[in-house]
mmCIF file of C-alpha atoms in Angstrom:
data_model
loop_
_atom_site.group_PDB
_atom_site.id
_atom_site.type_symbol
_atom_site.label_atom_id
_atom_site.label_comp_id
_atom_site.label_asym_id
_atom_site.label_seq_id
_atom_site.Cartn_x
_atom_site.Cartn_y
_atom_site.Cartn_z
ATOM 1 C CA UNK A 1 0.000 0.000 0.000
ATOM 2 C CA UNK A 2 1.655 3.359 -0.714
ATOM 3 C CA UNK A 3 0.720 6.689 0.507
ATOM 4 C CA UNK A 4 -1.525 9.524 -0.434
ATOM 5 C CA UNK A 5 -0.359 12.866 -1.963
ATOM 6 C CA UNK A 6 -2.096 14.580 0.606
ATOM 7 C CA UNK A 7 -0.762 12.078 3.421
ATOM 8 C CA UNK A 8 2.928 12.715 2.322
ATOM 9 C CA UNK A 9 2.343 16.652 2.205
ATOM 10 C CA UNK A 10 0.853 16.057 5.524
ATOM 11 C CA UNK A 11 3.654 14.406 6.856
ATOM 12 C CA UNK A 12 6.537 16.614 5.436
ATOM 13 C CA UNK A 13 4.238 19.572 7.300
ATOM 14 C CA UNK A 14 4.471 18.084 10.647
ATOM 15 C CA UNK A 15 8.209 17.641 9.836
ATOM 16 C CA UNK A 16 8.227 21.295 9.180
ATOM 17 C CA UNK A 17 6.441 21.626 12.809
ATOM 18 C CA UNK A 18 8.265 19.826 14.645
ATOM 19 C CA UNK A 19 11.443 21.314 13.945
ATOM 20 C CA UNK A 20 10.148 25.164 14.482
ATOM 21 C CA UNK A 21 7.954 24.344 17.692
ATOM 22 C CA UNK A 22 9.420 21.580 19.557
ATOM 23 C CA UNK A 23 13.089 21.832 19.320
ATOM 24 C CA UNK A 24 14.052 17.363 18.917
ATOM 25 C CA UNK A 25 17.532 17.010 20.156
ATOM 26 C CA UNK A 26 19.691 16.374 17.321
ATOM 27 C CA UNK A 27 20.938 14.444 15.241
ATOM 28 C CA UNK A 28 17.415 12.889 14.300
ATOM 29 C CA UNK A 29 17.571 9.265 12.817
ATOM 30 C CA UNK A 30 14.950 7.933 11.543
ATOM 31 C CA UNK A 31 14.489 4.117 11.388
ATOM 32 C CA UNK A 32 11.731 2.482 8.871
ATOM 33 C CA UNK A 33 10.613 -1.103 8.427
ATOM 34 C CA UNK A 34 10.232 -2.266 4.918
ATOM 35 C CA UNK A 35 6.935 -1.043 3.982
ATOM 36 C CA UNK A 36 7.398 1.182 1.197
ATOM 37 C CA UNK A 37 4.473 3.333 2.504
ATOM 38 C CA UNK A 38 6.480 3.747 6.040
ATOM 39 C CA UNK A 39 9.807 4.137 3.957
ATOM 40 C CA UNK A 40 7.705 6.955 1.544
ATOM 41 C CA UNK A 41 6.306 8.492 5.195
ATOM 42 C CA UNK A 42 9.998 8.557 6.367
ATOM 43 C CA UNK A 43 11.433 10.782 3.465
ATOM 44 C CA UNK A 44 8.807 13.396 3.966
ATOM 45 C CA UNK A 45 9.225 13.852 7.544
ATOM 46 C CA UNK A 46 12.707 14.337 7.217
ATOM 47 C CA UNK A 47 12.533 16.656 4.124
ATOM 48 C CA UNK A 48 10.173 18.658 6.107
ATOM 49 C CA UNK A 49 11.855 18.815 9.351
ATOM 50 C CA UNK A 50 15.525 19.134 7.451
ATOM 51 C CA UNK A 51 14.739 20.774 3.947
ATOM 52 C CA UNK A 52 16.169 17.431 2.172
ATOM 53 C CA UNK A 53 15.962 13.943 2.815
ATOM 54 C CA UNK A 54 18.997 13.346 4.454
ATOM 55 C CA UNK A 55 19.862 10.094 3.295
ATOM 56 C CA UNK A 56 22.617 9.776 6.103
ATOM 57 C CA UNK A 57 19.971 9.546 8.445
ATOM 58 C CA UNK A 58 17.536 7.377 7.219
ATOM 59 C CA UNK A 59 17.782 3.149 7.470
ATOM 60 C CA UNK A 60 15.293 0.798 6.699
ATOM 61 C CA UNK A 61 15.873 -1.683 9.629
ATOM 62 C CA UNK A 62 13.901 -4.961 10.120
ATOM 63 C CA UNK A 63 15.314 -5.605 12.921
ATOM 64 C CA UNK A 64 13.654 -2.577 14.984
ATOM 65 C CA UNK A 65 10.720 -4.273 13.739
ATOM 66 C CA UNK A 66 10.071 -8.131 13.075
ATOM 67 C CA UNK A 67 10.392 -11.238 14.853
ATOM 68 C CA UNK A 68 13.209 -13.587 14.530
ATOM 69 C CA UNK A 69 11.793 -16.902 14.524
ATOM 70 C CA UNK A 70 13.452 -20.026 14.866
ATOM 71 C CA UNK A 71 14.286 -23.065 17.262
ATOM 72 C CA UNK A 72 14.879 -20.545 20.405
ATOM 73 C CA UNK A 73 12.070 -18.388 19.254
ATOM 74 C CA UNK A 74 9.138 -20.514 17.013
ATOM 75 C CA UNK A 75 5.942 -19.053 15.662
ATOM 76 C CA UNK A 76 3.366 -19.414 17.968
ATOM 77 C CA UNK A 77 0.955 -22.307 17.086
ATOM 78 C CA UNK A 78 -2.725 -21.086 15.571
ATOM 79 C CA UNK A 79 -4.029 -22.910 18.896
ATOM 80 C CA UNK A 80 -1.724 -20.750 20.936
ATOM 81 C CA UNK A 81 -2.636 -17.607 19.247
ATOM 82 C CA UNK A 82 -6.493 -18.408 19.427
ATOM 83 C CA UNK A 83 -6.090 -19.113 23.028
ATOM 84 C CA UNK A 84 -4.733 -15.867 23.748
ATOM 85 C CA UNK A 85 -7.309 -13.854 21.768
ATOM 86 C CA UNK A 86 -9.990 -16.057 23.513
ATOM 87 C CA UNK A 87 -8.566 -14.950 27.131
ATOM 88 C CA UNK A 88 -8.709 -11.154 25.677
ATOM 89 C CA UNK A 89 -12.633 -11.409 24.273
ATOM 90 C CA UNK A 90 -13.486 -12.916 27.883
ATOM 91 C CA UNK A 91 -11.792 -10.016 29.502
ATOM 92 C CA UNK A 92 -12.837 -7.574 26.859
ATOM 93 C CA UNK A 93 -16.501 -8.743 25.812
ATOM 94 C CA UNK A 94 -18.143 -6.179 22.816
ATOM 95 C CA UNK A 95 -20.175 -3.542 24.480
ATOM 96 C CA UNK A 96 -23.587 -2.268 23.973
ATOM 97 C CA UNK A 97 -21.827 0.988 23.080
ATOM 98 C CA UNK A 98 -19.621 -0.852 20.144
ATOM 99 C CA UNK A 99 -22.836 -2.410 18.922
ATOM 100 C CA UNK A 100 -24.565 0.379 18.387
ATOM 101 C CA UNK A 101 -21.325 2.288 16.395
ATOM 102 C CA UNK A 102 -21.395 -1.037 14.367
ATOM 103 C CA UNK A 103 -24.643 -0.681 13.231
ATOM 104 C CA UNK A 104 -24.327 3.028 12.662
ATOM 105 C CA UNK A 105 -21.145 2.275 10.249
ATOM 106 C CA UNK A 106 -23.775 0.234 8.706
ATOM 107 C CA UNK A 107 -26.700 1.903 8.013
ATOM 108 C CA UNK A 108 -24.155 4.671 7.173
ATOM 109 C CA UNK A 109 -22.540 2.475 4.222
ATOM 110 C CA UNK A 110 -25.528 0.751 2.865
ATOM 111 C CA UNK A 111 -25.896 -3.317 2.572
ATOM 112 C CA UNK A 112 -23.459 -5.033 0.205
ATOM 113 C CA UNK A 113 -22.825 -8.418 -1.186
ATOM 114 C CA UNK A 114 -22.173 -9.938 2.348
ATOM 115 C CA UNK A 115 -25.256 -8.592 3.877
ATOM 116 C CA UNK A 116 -25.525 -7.587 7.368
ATOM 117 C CA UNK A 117 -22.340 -8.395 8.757
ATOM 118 C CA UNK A 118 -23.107 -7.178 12.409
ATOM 119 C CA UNK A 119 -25.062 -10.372 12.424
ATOM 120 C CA UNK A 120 -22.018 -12.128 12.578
ATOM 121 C CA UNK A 121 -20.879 -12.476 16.424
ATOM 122 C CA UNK A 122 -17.140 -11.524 17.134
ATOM 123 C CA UNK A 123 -15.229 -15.167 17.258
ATOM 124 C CA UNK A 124 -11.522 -16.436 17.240
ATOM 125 C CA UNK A 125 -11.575 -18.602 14.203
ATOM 126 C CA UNK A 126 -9.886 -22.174 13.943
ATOM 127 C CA UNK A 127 -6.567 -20.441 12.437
ATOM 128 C CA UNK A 128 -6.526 -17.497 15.749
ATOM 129 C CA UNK A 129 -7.662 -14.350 14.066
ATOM 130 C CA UNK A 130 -10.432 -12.447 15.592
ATOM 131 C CA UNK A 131 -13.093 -12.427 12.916
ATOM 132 C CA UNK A 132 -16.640 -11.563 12.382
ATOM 133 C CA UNK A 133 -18.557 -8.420 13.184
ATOM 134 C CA UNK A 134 -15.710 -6.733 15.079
ATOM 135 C CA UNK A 135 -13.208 -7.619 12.755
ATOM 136 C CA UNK A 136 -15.482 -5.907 9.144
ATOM 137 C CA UNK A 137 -15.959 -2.784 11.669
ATOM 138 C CA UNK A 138 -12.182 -2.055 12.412
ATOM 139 C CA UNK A 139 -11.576 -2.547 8.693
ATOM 140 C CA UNK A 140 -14.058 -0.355 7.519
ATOM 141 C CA UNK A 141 -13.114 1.682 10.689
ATOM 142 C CA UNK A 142 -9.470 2.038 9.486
ATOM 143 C CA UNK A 143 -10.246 2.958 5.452
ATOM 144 C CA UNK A 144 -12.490 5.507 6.467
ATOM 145 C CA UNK A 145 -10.039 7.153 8.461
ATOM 146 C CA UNK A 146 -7.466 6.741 5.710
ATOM 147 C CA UNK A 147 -10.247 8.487 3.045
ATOM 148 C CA UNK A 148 -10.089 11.488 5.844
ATOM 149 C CA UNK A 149 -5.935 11.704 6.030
ATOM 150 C CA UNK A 150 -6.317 12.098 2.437
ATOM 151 C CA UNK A 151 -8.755 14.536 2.166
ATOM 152 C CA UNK A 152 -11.039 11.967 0.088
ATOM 153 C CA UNK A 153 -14.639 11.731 0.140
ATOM 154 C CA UNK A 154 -15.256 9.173 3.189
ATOM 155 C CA UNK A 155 -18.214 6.732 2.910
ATOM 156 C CA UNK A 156 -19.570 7.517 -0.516
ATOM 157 C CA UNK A 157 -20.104 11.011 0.782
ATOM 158 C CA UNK A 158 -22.507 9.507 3.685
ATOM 159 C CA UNK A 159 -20.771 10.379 6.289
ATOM 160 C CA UNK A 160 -18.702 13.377 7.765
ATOM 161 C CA UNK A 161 -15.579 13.944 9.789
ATOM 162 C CA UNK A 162 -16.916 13.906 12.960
ATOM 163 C CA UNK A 163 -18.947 10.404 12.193
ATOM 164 C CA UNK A 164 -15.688 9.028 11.228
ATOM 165 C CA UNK A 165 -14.362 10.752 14.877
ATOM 166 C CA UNK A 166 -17.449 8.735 16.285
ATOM 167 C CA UNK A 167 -16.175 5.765 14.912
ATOM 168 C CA UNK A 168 -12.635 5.233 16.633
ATOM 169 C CA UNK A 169 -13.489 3.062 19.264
ATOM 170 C CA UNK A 170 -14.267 0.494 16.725
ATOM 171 C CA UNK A 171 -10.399 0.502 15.434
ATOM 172 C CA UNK A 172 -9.374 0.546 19.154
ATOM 173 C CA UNK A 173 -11.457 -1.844 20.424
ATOM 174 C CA UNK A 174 -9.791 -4.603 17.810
ATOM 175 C CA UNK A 175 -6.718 -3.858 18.444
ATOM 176 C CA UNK A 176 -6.696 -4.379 22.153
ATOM 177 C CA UNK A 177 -8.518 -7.812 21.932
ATOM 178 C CA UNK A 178 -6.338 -8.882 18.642
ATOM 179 C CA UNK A 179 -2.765 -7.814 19.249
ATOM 180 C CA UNK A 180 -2.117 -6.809 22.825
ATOM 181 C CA UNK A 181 -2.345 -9.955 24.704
ATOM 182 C CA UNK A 182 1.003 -10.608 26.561
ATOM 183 C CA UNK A 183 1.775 -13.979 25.124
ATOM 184 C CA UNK A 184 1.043 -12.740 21.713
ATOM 185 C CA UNK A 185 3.187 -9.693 22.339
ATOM 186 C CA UNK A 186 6.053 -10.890 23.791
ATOM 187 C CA UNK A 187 6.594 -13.456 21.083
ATOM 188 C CA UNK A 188 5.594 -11.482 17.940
ATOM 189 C CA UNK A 189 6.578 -7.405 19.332
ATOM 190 C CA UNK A 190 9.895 -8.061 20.926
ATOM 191 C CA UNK A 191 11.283 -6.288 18.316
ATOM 192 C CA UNK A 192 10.092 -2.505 18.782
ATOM 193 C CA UNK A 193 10.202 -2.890 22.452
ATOM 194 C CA UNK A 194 13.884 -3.902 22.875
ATOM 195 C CA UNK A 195 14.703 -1.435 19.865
ATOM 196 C CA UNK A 196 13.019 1.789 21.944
ATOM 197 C CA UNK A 197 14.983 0.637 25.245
ATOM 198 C CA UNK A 198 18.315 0.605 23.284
ATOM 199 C CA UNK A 199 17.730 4.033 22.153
ATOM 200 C CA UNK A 200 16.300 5.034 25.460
ATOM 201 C CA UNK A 201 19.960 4.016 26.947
ATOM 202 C CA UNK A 202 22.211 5.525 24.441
ATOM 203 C CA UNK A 203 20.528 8.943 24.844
ATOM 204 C CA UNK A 204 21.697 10.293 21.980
ATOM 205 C CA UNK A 205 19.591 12.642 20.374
ATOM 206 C CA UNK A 206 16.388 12.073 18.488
ATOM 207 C CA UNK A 207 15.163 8.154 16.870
ATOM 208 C CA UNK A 208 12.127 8.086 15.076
ATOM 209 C CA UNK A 209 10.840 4.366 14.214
ATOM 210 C CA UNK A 210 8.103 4.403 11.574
ATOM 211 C CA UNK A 211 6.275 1.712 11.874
ATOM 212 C CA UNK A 212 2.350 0.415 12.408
ATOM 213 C CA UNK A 213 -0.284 0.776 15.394
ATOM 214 C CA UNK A 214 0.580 -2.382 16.074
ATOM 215 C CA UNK A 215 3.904 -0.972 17.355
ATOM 216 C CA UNK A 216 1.725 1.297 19.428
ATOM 217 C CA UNK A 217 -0.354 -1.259 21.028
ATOM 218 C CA UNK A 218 2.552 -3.531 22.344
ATOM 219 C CA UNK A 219 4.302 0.082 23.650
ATOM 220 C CA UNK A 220 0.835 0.382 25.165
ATOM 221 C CA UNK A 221 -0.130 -2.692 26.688
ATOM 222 C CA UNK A 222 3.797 -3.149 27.737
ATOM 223 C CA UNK A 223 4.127 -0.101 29.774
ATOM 224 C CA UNK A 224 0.444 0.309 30.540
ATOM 225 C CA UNK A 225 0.010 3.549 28.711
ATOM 226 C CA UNK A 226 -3.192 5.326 27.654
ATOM 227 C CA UNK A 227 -4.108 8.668 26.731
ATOM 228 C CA UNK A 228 -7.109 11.051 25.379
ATOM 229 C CA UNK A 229 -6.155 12.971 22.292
ATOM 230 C CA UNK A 230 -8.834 15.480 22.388
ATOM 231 C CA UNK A 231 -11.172 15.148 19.913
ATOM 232 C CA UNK A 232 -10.512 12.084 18.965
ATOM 233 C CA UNK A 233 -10.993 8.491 21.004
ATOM 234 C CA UNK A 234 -8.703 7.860 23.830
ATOM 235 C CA UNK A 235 -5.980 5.487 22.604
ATOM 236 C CA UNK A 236 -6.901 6.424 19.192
ATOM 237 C CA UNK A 237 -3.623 5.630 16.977
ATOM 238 C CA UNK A 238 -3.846 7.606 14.428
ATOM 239 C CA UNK A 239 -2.348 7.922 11.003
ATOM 240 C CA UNK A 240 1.193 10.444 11.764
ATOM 241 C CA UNK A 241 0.916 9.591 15.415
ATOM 242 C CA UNK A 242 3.424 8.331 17.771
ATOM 243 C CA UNK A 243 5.365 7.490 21.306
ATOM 244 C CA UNK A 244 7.383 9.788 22.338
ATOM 245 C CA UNK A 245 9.780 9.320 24.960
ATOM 246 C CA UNK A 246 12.019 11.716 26.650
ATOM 247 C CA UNK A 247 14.538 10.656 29.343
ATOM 248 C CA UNK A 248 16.292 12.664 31.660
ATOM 249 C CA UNK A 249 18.698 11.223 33.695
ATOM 250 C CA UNK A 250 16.525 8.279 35.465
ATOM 251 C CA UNK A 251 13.139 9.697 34.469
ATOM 252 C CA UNK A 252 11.067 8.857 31.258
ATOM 253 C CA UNK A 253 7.913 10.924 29.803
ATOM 254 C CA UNK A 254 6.396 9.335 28.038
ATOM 255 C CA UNK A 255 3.308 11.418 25.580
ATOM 256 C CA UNK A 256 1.467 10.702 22.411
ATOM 257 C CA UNK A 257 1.958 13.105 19.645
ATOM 258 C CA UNK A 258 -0.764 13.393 16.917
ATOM 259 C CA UNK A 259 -2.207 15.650 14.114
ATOM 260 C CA UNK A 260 -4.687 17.508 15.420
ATOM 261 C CA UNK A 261 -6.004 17.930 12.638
ATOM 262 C CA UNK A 262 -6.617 15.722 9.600
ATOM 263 C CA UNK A 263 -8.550 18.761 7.650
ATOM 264 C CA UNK A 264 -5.626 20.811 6.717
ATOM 265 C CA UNK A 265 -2.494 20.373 6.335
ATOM 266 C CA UNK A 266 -0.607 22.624 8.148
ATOM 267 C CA UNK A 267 0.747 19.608 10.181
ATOM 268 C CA UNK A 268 0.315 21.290 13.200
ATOM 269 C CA UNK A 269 0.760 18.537 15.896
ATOM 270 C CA UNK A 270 -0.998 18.116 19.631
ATOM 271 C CA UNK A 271 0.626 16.308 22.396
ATOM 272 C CA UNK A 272 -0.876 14.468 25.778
ATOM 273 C CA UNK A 273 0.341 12.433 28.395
ATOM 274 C CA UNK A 274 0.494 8.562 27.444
ATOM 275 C CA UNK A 275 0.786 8.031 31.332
ATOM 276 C CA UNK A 276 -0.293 9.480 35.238
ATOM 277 C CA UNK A 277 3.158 10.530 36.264
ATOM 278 C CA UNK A 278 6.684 10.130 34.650
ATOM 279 C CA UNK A 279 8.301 6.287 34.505
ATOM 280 C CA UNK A 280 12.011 5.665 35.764
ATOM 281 C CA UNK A 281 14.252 4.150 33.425
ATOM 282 C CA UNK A 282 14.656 1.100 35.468
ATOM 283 C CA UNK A 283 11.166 0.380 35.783
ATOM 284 C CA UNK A 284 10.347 0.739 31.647
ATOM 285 C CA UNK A 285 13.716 -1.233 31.183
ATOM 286 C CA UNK A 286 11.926 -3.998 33.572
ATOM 287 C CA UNK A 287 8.426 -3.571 32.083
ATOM 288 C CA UNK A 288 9.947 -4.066 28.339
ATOM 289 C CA UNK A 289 12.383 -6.785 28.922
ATOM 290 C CA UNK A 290 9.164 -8.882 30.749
ATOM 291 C CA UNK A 291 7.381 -7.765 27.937
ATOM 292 C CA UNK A 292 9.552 -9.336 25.345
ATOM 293 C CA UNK A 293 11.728 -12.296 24.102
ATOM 294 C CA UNK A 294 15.116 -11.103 23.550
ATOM 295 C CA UNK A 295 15.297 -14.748 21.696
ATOM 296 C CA UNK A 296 13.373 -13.751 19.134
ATOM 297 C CA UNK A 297 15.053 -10.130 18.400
ATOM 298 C CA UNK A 298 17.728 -10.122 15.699
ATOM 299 C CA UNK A 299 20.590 -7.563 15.882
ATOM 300 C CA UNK A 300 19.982 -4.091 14.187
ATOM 301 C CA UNK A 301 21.516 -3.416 11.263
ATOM 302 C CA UNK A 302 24.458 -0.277 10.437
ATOM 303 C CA UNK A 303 23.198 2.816 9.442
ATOM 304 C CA UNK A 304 23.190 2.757 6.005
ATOM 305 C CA UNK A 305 21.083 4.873 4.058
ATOM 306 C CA UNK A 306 18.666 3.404 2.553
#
């Protein structure tokens, strides 16, 4: 999947802001997985924030971002992973609330070939995905939102911005009960997590990793973060959002950073707290290294520009 015109425009705006407004210690790396969209993303941040691309200080690196399977680390079994998304819908059941946004989404986008898929009760299937009702809603959820980022007509026109706002909880809701249970994450996320506390202890200046919300969510349910990104749905992950962490000495803030809004783009950029009070170093360093299997992290590769 590659990237809008207006997404990349939006991206090398924010670039633009957050080099005149919030002052990232320098020198600012950027580190992509192999998505061409996140690699496209990458280049117009940093021509934004620098004026050029700087190719010295851009790398696409796996190895801040997939798992390294093999005899120490194997894939986790279908009957493993459906266990683990089973223990999440018990814990997280679909609410009367999410229900009611499903069937708005679709009333809102009219009955298709599969008919009415909120019918369809939210299941693990035999191969461990999360499927059904809550799985078409997230999807539809997430293309909507992409139709918005670039500035496309969302829904076949029937529905607005602030429906598609009204929506969010649908996109978090599945990726809480899909991706962030602990077994799942600590066998298929050890990658970003280990790859943000090495950066974390070599303090030296600014790394960006561009990567997916499913970064966000293991970040999230690792270190027990949330936060409410005014308008939009708390623990929203939106398209150009992020982590941001900033240690000094032994503490860590930790904030989410998003556009605030997806109408222009002016890439002007809001910022909350991601948790109650600042984290030490120690304690994140614990939380993450729980979190994760160093077993199935592969080394990261030189900085070479990519």
């Amino acid at each position: 999947m590659s990237c809008l015109p207006r997404g990349l425009k939006l991206m090398e705006a924010s670039g633009k802001w957050l080099r005149d407004r919030w002052l990232l210690p320098e020198p600012v790396h950027i580190s992509s997985d192999d998505s061409q969209r996140d690699k496209d993303t990458s280049r117009a941040l940093l021509m934004g924030f620098a004026g050029t691309e700087q190719k010295e200080n851009f790398i696409t690196d796996s190895a801040s971002f997939d798992t390294l399977y093999s005899d120490a680390c194997p894939e986790l079994t279908a009957a493993e992973e459906a266990e683990a998304r089973r223990e999440q819908l018990a814990i997280w059941p679909v609410s009367s609330d999410l229900l009611q946004l499903q069937a708005k989404l679709f009333s809102a986008l009219g009955t298709g070939v599969a008919g009415d898929w909120t019918a369809v009760p939210c299941h693990v299937s035999d191969t461990g995905q999360i499927v059904g009702s809550c799985q078409a809603a997230f999807e539809f959820t997430e293309r909507l939102l992409m139709q918005a980022g670039g500035g496309l007509t969302m829904g076949w026109g029937n529905l607005s911005f602030e429906d598609v706002q009204a929506l969010l909880p649908l996109s978090t809701y599945y990726l809480r009960v899909s991706l962030a249970a602990p077994k799942l994450l600590k066998r298929k996320q050890p990658a970003i997590m280990r790859s943000v506390l090495s950066a974390l202890e070599a303090d030296d200046g600014t790394e960006i990793f561009m990567g997916h919300d499913t970064q966000l969510v293991a970040l999230a349910a690792a270190l027990d973060l949330s936060w409410d990104p005014h308008p939009y749905h708390s623990n929203a992950t939106l398209p150009g959002s992020a982590l941001r962490f900033d240690r000094r000495g032994d503490d860590v803030e930790i904030s989410y950073i998003y556009p605030d809004n997806f109408l222009d783009d002016h890439g002007a950029m809001g910022s909350v707290s991601a948790s109650t009070s600042s984290i030490s170093f120690s304690k994140l360093r614990r939380q993450l290294e729980l979190g994760s299997d160093a077993a199935c992290t592969m080394s990261s590769e030189p900085r070479i520009p990519r």
